[in-house]
PDB file of C-alpha atoms in Angstrom:
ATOM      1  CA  UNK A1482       0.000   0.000   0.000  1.00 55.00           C
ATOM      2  CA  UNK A1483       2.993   2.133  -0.260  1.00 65.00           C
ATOM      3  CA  UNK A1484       2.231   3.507   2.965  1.00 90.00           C
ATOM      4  CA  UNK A1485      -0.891   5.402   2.136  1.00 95.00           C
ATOM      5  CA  UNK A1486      -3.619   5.847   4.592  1.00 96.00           C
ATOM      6  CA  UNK A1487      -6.883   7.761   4.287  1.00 97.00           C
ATOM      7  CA  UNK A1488      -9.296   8.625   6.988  1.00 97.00           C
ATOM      8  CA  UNK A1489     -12.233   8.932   7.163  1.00 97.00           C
ATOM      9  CA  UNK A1490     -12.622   5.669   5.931  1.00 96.00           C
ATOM     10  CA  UNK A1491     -16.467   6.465   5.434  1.00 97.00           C
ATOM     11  CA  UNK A1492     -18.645   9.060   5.746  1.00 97.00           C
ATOM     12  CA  UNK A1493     -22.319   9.860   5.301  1.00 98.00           C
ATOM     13  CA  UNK A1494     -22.933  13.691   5.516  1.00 97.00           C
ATOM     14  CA  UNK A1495     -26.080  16.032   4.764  1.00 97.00           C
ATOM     15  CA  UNK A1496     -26.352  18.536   1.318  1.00 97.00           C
ATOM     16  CA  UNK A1497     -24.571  21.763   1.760  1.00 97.00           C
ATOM     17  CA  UNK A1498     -21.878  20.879   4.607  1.00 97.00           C
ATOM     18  CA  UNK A1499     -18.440  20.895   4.500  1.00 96.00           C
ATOM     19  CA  UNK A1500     -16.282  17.364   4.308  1.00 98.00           C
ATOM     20  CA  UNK A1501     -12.316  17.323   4.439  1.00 98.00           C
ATOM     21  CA  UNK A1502     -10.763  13.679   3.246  1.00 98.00           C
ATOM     22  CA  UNK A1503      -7.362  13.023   4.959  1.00 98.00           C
ATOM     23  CA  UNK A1504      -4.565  11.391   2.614  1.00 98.00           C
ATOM     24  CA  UNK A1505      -1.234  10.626   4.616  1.00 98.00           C
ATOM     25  CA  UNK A1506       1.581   8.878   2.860  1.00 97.00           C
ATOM     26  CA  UNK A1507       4.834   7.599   4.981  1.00 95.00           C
ATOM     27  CA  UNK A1508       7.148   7.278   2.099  1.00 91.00           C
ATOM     28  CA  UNK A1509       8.042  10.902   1.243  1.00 92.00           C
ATOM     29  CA  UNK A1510       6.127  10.721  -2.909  1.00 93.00           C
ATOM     30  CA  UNK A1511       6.626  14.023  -3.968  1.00 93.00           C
ATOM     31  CA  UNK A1512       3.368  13.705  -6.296  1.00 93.00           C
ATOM     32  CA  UNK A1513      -0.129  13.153  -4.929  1.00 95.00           C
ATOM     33  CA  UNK A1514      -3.374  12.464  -6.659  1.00 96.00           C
ATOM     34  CA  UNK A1515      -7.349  12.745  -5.518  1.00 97.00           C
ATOM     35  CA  UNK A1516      -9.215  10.512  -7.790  1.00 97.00           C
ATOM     36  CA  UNK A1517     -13.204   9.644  -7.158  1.00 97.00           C
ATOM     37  CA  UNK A1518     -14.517   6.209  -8.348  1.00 96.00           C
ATOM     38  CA  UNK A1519     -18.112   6.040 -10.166  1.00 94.00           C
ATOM     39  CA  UNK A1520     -19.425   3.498 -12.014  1.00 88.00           C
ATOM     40  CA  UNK A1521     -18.921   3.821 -15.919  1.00 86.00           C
ATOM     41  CA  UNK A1522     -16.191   6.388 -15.610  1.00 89.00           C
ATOM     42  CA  UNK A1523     -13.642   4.891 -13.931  1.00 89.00           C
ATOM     43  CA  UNK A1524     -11.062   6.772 -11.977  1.00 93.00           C
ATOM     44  CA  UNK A1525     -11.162  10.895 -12.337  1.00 94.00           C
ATOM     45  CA  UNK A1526      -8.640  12.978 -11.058  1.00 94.00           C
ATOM     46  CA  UNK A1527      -9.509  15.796  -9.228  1.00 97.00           C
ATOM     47  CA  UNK A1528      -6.461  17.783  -8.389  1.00 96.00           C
ATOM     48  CA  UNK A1529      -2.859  16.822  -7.703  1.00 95.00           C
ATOM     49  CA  UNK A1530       0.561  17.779  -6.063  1.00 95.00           C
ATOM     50  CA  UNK A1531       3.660  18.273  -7.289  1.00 93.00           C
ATOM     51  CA  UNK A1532       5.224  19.627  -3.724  1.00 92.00           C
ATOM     52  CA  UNK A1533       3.953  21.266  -0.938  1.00 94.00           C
ATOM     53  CA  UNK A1534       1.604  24.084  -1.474  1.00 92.00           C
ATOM     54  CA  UNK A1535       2.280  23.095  -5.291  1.00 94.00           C
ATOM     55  CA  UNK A1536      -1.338  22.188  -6.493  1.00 95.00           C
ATOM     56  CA  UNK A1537      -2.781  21.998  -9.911  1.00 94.00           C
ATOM     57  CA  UNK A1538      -6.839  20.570 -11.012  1.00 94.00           C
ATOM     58  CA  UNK A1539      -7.906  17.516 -12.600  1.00 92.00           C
ATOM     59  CA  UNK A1540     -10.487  16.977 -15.004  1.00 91.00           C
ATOM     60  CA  UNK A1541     -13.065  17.109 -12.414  1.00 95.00           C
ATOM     61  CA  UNK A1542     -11.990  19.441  -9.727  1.00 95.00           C
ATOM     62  CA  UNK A1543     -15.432  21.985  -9.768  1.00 96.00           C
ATOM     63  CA  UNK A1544     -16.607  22.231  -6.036  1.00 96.00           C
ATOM     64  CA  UNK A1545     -13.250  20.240  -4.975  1.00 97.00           C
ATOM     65  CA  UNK A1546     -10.426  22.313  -3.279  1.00 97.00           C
ATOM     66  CA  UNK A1547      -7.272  20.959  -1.847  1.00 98.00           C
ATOM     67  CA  UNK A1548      -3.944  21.491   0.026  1.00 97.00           C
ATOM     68  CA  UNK A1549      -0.895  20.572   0.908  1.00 97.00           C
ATOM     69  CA  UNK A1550       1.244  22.396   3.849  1.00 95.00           C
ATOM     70  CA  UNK A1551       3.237  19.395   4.802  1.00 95.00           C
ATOM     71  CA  UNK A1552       4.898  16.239   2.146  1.00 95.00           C
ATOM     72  CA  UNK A1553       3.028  13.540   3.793  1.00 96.00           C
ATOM     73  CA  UNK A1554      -0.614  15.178   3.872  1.00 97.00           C
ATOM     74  CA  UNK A1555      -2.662  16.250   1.189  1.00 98.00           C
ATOM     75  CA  UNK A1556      -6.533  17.420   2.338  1.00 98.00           C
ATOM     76  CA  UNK A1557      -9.494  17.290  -0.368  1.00 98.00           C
ATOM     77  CA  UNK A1558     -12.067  19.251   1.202  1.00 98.00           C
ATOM     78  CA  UNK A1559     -16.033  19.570  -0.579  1.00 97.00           C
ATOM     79  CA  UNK A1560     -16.700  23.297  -0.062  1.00 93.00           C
ATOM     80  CA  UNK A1561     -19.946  22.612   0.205  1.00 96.00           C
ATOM     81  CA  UNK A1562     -21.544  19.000  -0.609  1.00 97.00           C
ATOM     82  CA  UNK A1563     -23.618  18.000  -2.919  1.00 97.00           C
ATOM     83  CA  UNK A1564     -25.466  14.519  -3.799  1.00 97.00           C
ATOM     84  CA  UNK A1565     -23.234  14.578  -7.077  1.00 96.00           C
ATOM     85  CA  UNK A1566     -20.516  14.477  -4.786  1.00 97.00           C
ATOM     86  CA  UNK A1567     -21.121  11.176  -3.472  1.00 98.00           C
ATOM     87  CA  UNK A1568     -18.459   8.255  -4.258  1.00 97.00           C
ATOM     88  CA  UNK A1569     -15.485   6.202  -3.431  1.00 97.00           C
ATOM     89  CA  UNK A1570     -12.370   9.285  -3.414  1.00 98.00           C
ATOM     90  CA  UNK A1571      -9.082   7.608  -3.829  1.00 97.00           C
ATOM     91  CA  UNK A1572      -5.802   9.127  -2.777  1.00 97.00           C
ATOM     92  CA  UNK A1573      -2.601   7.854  -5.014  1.00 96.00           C
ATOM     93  CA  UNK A1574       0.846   9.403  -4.618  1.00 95.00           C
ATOM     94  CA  UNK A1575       4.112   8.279  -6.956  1.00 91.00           C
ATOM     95  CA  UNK A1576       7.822   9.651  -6.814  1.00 85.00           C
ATOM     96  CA  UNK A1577       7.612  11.139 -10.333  1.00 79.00           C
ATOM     97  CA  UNK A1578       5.551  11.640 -13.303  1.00 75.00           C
ATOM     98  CA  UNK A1579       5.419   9.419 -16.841  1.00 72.00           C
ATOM     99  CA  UNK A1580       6.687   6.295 -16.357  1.00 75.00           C
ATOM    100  CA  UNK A1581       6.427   6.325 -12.108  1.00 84.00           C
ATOM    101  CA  UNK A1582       3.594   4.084 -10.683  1.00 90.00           C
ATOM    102  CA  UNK A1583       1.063   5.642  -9.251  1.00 93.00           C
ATOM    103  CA  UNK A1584       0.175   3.589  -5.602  1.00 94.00           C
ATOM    104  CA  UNK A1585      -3.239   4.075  -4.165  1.00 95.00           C
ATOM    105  CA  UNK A1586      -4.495   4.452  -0.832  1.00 96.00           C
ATOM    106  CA  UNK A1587      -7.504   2.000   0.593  1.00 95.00           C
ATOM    107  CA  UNK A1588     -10.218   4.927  -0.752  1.00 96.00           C
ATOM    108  CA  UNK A1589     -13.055   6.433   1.307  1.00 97.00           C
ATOM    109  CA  UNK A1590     -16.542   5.657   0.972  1.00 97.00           C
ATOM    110  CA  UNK A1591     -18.658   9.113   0.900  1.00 98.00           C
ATOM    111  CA  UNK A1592     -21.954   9.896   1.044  1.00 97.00           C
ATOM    112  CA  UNK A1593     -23.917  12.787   1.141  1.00 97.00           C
ATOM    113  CA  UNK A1594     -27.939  13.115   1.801  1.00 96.00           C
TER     114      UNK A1594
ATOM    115  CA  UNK B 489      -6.788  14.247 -25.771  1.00 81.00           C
ATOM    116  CA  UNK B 490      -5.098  10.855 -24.159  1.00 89.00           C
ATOM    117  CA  UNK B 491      -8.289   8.084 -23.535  1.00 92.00           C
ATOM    118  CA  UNK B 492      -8.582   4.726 -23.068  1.00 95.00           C
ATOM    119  CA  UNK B 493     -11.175   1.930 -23.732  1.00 96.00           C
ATOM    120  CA  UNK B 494     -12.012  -0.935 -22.250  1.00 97.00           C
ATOM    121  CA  UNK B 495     -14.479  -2.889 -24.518  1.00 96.00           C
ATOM    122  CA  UNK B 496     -16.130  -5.476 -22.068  1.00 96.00           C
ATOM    123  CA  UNK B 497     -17.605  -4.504 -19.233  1.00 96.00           C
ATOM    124  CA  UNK B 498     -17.423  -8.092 -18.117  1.00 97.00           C
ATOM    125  CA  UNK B 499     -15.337 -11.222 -18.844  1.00 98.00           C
ATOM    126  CA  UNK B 500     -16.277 -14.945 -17.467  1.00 98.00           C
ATOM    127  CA  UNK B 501     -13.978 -17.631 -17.789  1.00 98.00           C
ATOM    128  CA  UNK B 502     -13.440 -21.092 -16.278  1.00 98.00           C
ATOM    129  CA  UNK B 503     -11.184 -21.999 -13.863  1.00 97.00           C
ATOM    130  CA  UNK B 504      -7.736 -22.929 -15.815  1.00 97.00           C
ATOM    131  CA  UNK B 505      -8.496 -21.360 -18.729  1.00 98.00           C
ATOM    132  CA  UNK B 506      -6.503 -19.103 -20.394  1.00 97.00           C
ATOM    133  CA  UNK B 507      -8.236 -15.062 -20.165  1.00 97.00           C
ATOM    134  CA  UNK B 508      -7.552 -12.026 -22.414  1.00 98.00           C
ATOM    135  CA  UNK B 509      -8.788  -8.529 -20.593  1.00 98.00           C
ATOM    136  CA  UNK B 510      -9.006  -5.731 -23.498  1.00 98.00           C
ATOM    137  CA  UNK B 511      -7.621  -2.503 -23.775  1.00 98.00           C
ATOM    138  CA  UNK B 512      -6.781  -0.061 -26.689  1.00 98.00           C
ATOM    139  CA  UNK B 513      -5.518   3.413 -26.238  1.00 96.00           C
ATOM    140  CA  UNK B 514      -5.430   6.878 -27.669  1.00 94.00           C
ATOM    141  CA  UNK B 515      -2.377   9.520 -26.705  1.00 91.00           C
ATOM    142  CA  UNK B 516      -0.295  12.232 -28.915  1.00 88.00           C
ATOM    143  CA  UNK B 517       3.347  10.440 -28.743  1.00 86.00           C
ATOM    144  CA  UNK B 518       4.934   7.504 -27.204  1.00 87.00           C
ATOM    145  CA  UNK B 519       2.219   5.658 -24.622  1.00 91.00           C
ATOM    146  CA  UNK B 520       2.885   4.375 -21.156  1.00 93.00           C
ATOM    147  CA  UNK B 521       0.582   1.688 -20.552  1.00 95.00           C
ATOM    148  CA  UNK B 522      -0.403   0.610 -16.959  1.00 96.00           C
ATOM    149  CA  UNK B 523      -2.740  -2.112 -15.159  1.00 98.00           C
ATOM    150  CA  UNK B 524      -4.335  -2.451 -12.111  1.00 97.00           C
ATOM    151  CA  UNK B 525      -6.965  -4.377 -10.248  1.00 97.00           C
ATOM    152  CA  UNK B 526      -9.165  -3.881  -7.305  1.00 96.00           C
ATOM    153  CA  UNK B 527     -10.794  -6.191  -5.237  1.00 94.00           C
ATOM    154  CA  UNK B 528     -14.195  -5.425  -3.301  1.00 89.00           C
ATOM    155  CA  UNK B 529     -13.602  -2.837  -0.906  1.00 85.00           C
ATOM    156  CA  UNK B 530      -9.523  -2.190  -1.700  1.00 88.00           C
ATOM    157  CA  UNK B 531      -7.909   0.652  -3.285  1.00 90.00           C
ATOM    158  CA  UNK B 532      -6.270   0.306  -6.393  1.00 94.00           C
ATOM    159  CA  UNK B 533      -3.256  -2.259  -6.602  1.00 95.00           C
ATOM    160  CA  UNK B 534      -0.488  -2.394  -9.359  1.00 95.00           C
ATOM    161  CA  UNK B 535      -0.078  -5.376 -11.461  1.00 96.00           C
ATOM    162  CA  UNK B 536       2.174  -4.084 -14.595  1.00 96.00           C
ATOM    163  CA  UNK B 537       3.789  -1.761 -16.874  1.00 95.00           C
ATOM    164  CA  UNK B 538       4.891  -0.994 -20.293  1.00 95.00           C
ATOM    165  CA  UNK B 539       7.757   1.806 -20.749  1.00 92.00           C
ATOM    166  CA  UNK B 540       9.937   0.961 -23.912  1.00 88.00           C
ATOM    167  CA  UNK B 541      11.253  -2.264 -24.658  1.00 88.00           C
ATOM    168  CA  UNK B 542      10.150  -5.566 -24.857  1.00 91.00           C
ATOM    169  CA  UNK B 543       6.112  -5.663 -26.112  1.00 94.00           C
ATOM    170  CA  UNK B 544       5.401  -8.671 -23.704  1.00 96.00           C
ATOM    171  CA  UNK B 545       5.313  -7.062 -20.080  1.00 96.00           C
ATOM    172  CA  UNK B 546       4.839  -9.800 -17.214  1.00 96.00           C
ATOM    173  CA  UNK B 547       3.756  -8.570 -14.075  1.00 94.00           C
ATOM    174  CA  UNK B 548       2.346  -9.528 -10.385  1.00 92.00           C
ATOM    175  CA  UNK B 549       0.600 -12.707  -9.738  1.00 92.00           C
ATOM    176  CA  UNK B 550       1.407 -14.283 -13.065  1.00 95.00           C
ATOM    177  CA  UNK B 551      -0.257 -11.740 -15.479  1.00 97.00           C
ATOM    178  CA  UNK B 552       1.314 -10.181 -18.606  1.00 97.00           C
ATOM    179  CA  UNK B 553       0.254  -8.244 -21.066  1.00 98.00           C
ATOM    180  CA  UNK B 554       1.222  -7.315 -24.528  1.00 96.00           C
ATOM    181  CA  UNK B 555       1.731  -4.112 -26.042  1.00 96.00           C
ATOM    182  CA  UNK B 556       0.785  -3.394 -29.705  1.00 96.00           C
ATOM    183  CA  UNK B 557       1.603   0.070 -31.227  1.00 94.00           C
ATOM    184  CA  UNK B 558      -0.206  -0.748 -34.800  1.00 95.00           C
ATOM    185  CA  UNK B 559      -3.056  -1.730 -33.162  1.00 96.00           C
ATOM    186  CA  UNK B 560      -3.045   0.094 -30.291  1.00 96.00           C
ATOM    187  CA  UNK B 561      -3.491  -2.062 -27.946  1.00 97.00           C
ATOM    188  CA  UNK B 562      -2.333  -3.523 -24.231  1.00 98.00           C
ATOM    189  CA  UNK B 563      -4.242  -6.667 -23.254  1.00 98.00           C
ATOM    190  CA  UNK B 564      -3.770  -8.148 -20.133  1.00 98.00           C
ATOM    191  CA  UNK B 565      -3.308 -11.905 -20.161  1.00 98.00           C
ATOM    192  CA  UNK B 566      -2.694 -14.816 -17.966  1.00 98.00           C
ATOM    193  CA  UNK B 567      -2.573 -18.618 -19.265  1.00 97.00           C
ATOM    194  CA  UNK B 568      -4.580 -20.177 -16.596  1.00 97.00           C
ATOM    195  CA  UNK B 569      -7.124 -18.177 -14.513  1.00 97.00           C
ATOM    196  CA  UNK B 570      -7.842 -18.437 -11.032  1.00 97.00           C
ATOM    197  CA  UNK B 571     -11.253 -18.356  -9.048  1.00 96.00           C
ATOM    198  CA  UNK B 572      -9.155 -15.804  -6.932  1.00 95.00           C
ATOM    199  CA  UNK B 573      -8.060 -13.669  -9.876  1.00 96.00           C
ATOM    200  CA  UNK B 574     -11.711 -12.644  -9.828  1.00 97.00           C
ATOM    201  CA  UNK B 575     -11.701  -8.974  -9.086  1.00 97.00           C
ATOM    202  CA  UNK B 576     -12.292  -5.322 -11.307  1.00 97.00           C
ATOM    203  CA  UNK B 577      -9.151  -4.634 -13.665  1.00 98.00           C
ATOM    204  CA  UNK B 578      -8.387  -1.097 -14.636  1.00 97.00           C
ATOM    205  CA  UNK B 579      -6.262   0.090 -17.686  1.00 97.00           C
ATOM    206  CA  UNK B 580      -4.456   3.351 -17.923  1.00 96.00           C
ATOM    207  CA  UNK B 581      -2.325   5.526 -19.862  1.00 94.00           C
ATOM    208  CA  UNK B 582      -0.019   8.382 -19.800  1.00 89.00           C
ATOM    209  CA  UNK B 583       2.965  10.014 -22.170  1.00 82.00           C
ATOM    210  CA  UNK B 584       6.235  11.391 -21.555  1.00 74.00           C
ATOM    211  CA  UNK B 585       6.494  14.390 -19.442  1.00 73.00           C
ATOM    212  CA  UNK B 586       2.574  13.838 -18.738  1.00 74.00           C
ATOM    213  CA  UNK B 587       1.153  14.286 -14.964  1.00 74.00           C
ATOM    214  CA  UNK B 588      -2.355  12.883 -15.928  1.00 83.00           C
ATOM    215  CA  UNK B 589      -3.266   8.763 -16.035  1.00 90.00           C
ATOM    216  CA  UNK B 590      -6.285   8.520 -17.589  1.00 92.00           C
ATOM    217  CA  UNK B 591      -8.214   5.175 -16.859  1.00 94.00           C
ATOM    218  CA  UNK B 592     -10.771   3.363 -18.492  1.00 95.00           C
ATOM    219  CA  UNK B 593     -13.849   2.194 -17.053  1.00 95.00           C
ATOM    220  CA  UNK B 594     -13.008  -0.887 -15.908  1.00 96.00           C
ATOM    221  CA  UNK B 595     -13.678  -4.543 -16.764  1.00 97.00           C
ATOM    222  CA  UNK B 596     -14.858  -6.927 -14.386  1.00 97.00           C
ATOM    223  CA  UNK B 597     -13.682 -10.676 -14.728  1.00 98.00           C
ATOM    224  CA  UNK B 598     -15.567 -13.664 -12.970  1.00 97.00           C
ATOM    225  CA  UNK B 599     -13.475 -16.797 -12.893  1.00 97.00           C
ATOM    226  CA  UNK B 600     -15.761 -19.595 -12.468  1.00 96.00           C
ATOM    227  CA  UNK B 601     -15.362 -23.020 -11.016  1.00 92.00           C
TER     228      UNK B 601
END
């Protein structure tokens, strides 16, 4: 698991409240990814890291923001929920881009009412 | 635009068989082919690569796939399947210099007794 953990591990929330997803990674990546997981699409990325405070957005980052302030933590926060928003968010991190793997946390489980 | 497509949505084979899991790609330049599966309730787990070299990649747990530039294609292959092997297998792609893997959406093999 390349020392990737994310936390909550699930979460049911209500429409219209705040949610921050937790990705720590032990290994000292200097690139990490927030994907979410729906069926018939796959993985999407929503933003990355390429350092601390370094951020750029996915393909699906609209009501998503992020940070990073430390190596091993990057935060995905929902500004403010939606039912859209519900799914299985994946962290990943990898040492470098192209041909690096990416390695992929255990995923949380979100819902939102 | 990089994409990927995975044609079947599900595979069934028999125990001991041999099983083929599709995928062709689309990318501007030179490709760098991934796979990965996920079991029920896991995050993401690596299985193989293709960078340069040798078209027949083999990979974790006794799977390989083959690379195909004329055609496109990366199809992930083992000789003889196990009911264990059952699980959701993910292809991906990305190109030199690229931060983006784009993933398809996933093809879900049963291995029957």
């Amino acid at each position: 698991d390349a020392g990737i953990t994310q936390s909550p591990r699930h979460k049911v929330t209500e429409t219209g409240t705040p949610v921050t997803l937790r990705c720590h990674q032990t290994e000292n990546h200097r690139y990490m990814y927030w994907y979410r997981q729906d069926p018939g699409h796959g993985l999407r990325l929503i933003h990355y890291s390429y350092g601390v405070k370094d951020t750029d957005k996915g393909e699906v980052s609209d009501g998503y923001s992020v940070s990073r302030s430390k190596t091993e933590d990057f935060l995905l926060t929902l500004e403010s929920a939606t039912s859209s928003q519900t799914s299985v968010y994946f962290c990943a991190v990898s040492a470098g881009v192209s041909t690096d793997t990416q390695y992929f946390g255990p995923g949380t489980r979100l819902t939102v009412l | 635009a990089q994409s990927v497509a995975q044609p079947e949505d599900q595979v069934n084979v028999a125990e001991g068989n041999p099983l083929t899991v599709k995928c062709t790609y689309s990318v501007s330049g030179n490709p760098y082919l991934f796979w990965y599966v996920q079991y029920p309730n896991r995050g993401l787990q690596f299985l193989l690569k293709y960078i340069t070299g040798d078209n027949l990649v083999k990979g974790s747990y006794g799977f390989e796939a083959e690379f195909n530039k004329s055609q496109t294609s990366f199809h992930l292959k083992k000789p003889s399947a196990l009911v264990s092997d059952s699980a959701l297998y993910f292809c991906a792609v990305r190109v030199l210099g690229g931060n983006k893997l784009t993933f398809g959406t996933g093809t879900q093999l049963k291995v029957e007794l």
